[in-house]
Amino acid sequence: TSKNTDALEVSEPSLYFESEIGEIVVTEVLNISNRTPDKIDTRDKPFMLTLPQGYFQFQLLEQATPVRQYEILENDLQFFDTFAPGETQLVFQYRLSAFLGQHHFLKTYRHPLQKIKIYAPLHQLKIQSEDLFFTGKQTFGETELLSWEVRDLPSNQLKLSIVGVPVPQMFYLY
């Protein structure tokens, strides 16, 4: 067993964006790579991820993620657990507020990433960024999704402009 949390890396994260009235629901699917032959124990020095500013209602999706000890301090999501060699998948969800149907999404990663996959249901949201490459439509269950990729993220910061979030009815009243 090792305590070298620096040997753990996020590989090819996927972000699923869905809209609700005045909000965006973000589901992140992350593969955590442990390329060492040892288990890595993060109970003394946690494995950390960064959540975007303004997130709320965070939940670890336990049906998809083995039960893990975690703590959130401001925007730092810290995992206190043991990671076996190979890939471990973490799946979590949070919400972001939208104002007048839009949100400027900014997420920082702690190290360079080769690829990030972005998904949104067809006819729901419009997602834009100069770093995005449209990769087409995909079907997941009965849901048709638009998909994009970001390759070689230049600054470790994913910046997206998201529009088309349904606006609460109170904004239409005068």
Coordinates of C-alpha atoms in Angstrom, one line a residue:
T1 CA 0.0 0.0 0.0
S2 CA 1.2 3.5 -1.0
K3 CA 0.2 6.9 0.3
N4 CA 1.3 8.7 -3.0
T5 CA -2.0 10.4 -3.9
D6 CA -0.1 12.2 -6.7
A7 CA -0.1 8.9 -8.6
L8 CA -3.9 9.2 -9.0
E9 CA -5.1 10.9 -12.1
V10 CA -8.5 11.7 -13.7
S11 CA -8.7 10.3 -17.2
E12 CA -11.3 11.2 -19.8
P13 CA -14.0 12.8 -17.6
S14 CA -17.6 13.0 -19.0
L15 CA -20.0 15.7 -18.1
Y16 CA -23.8 15.4 -18.7
F17 CA -25.7 18.7 -18.7
E18 CA -29.5 18.7 -18.2
S19 CA -31.9 21.6 -17.7
E20 CA -34.6 22.2 -15.2
I21 CA -36.4 25.4 -14.5
G22 CA -33.7 28.0 -13.6
E23 CA -31.1 25.3 -13.0
I24 CA -28.6 23.0 -14.7
V25 CA -28.1 19.5 -13.4
V26 CA -24.5 18.3 -14.0
T27 CA -23.6 14.7 -13.7
E28 CA -19.8 14.0 -13.8
V29 CA -18.4 10.5 -14.6
L30 CA -14.7 10.3 -13.8
N31 CA -12.3 7.5 -14.2
I32 CA -9.6 7.7 -11.6
S33 CA -6.4 5.9 -12.8
N34 CA -4.0 4.3 -10.4
R35 CA -1.2 3.1 -12.7
T36 CA 1.0 1.8 -9.9
P37 CA 1.0 -1.8 -8.8
D38 CA 0.0 -0.8 -5.2
K39 CA -3.2 0.3 -3.6
I40 CA -3.1 4.0 -2.8
D41 CA -4.4 5.0 0.6
T42 CA -5.8 8.6 0.6
R43 CA -7.0 8.6 4.2
D44 CA -4.1 10.8 5.4
K45 CA -3.7 12.9 2.3
P46 CA -7.0 13.0 0.4
F47 CA -7.4 12.7 -3.4
M48 CA -8.9 16.1 -4.4
L49 CA -11.1 17.3 -7.2
T50 CA -12.5 20.8 -7.7
L51 CA -16.2 21.6 -8.0
P52 CA -17.3 24.7 -10.0
Q53 CA -18.2 27.9 -8.2
G54 CA -21.8 28.2 -7.2
Y55 CA -22.6 24.5 -7.2
F56 CA -25.3 23.2 -4.8
Q57 CA -27.1 20.0 -3.9
F58 CA -24.0 17.8 -4.4
Q59 CA -24.6 14.1 -4.2
L60 CA -22.4 11.1 -4.8
L61 CA -24.4 8.6 -6.9
E62 CA -23.8 5.6 -4.8
Q63 CA -25.5 3.1 -7.2
A64 CA -22.7 3.9 -9.7
T65 CA -19.9 4.6 -7.2
P66 CA -18.6 2.3 -4.4
V67 CA -19.4 3.9 -1.1
R68 CA -16.5 6.3 -0.4
Q69 CA -15.6 8.6 2.4
Y70 CA -15.6 12.2 1.2
E71 CA -15.7 15.7 2.4
I72 CA -16.3 19.1 0.7
L73 CA -14.5 22.2 1.8
E74 CA -15.7 25.2 -0.2
N75 CA -15.1 23.9 -3.8
D76 CA -12.6 21.1 -3.0
L77 CA -14.1 17.6 -3.1
Q78 CA -11.8 15.4 -1.0
F79 CA -11.8 11.6 -1.1
F80 CA -10.5 9.6 1.9
D81 CA -10.3 6.0 0.7
T82 CA -8.1 3.3 -0.9
F83 CA -7.8 3.2 -4.7
A84 CA -6.9 -0.2 -6.1
P85 CA -4.5 -0.4 -9.2
G86 CA -6.3 0.2 -12.4
E87 CA -9.5 2.4 -13.0
T88 CA -12.0 3.4 -10.4
Q89 CA -15.1 5.2 -11.5
L90 CA -16.7 8.1 -9.5
V91 CA -20.1 9.4 -10.4
F92 CA -21.5 12.5 -8.8
Q93 CA -24.1 15.2 -9.5
Y94 CA -24.6 18.8 -8.5
R95 CA -26.8 21.7 -9.6
L96 CA -25.9 25.2 -10.9
S97 CA -28.2 28.2 -11.0
A98 CA -28.9 29.8 -14.4
F99 CA -29.8 33.5 -14.7
L100 CA -32.2 34.5 -17.5
G101 CA -31.7 31.1 -19.2
Q102 CA -27.9 31.0 -19.2
H103 CA -24.9 30.0 -17.2
H104 CA -21.1 30.5 -17.7
F105 CA -19.6 27.2 -16.6
L106 CA -16.0 27.2 -15.3
K107 CA -14.4 24.1 -14.0
T108 CA -10.7 23.8 -13.1
Y109 CA -8.9 20.5 -13.2
R110 CA -5.7 19.9 -11.2
H111 CA -3.7 18.5 -14.1
P112 CA -3.8 18.6 -17.9
L113 CA -6.4 16.4 -19.6
Q114 CA -6.2 14.8 -23.0
K115 CA -10.0 14.6 -23.5
I116 CA -13.2 15.7 -21.9
K117 CA -16.6 14.5 -23.2
I118 CA -19.6 16.7 -22.9
Y119 CA -23.3 15.6 -23.4
A120 CA -26.7 17.3 -23.4
P121 CA -30.1 16.0 -24.4
L122 CA -31.1 17.0 -27.9
H123 CA -33.3 20.2 -28.0
Q124 CA -32.5 21.1 -24.4
L125 CA -29.4 23.2 -24.0
K126 CA -27.0 25.0 -26.4
I127 CA -23.4 24.6 -25.2
Q128 CA -20.6 26.6 -26.7
S129 CA -16.9 27.1 -26.2
E130 CA -14.0 27.7 -28.5
D131 CA -12.4 24.5 -27.1
L132 CA -15.4 22.3 -28.1
F133 CA -15.6 19.9 -31.1
F134 CA -19.0 18.6 -32.0
T135 CA -18.9 14.8 -32.3
G136 CA -22.5 14.2 -33.3
K137 CA -25.6 12.6 -31.8
Q138 CA -25.7 9.6 -29.6
T139 CA -28.5 7.6 -28.0
F140 CA -28.3 6.6 -24.3
G141 CA -31.3 4.5 -23.4
E142 CA -34.2 6.4 -24.9
T143 CA -32.5 9.8 -24.7
E144 CA -30.9 11.3 -27.8
L145 CA -27.9 13.3 -26.8
L146 CA -25.7 15.8 -28.5
S147 CA -22.0 15.2 -27.8
W148 CA -18.8 17.2 -27.9
E149 CA -15.2 16.7 -27.0
V150 CA -12.5 19.0 -25.6
R151 CA -9.0 17.9 -26.6
D152 CA -5.8 19.0 -24.9
L153 CA -7.4 21.5 -22.6
P154 CA -5.0 24.5 -22.8
S155 CA -5.3 26.0 -19.3
N156 CA -6.7 23.1 -17.2
Q157 CA -9.9 25.2 -17.1
L158 CA -13.1 24.1 -18.9
K159 CA -15.1 27.2 -19.9
L160 CA -18.6 26.7 -21.4
S161 CA -21.4 29.1 -22.3
I162 CA -24.7 27.3 -21.7
V163 CA -28.0 28.8 -22.9
G164 CA -31.5 27.5 -23.2
V165 CA -32.2 26.8 -19.5
P166 CA -36.0 27.3 -18.9
V167 CA -36.6 30.5 -17.1
P168 CA -38.8 30.6 -14.0
Q169 CA -42.2 32.1 -14.8
M170 CA -41.7 35.0 -12.3
F171 CA -39.2 36.5 -14.8
Y172 CA -42.0 37.0 -17.3
L173 CA -44.2 39.0 -14.9
Y174 CA -44.0 42.8 -14.9

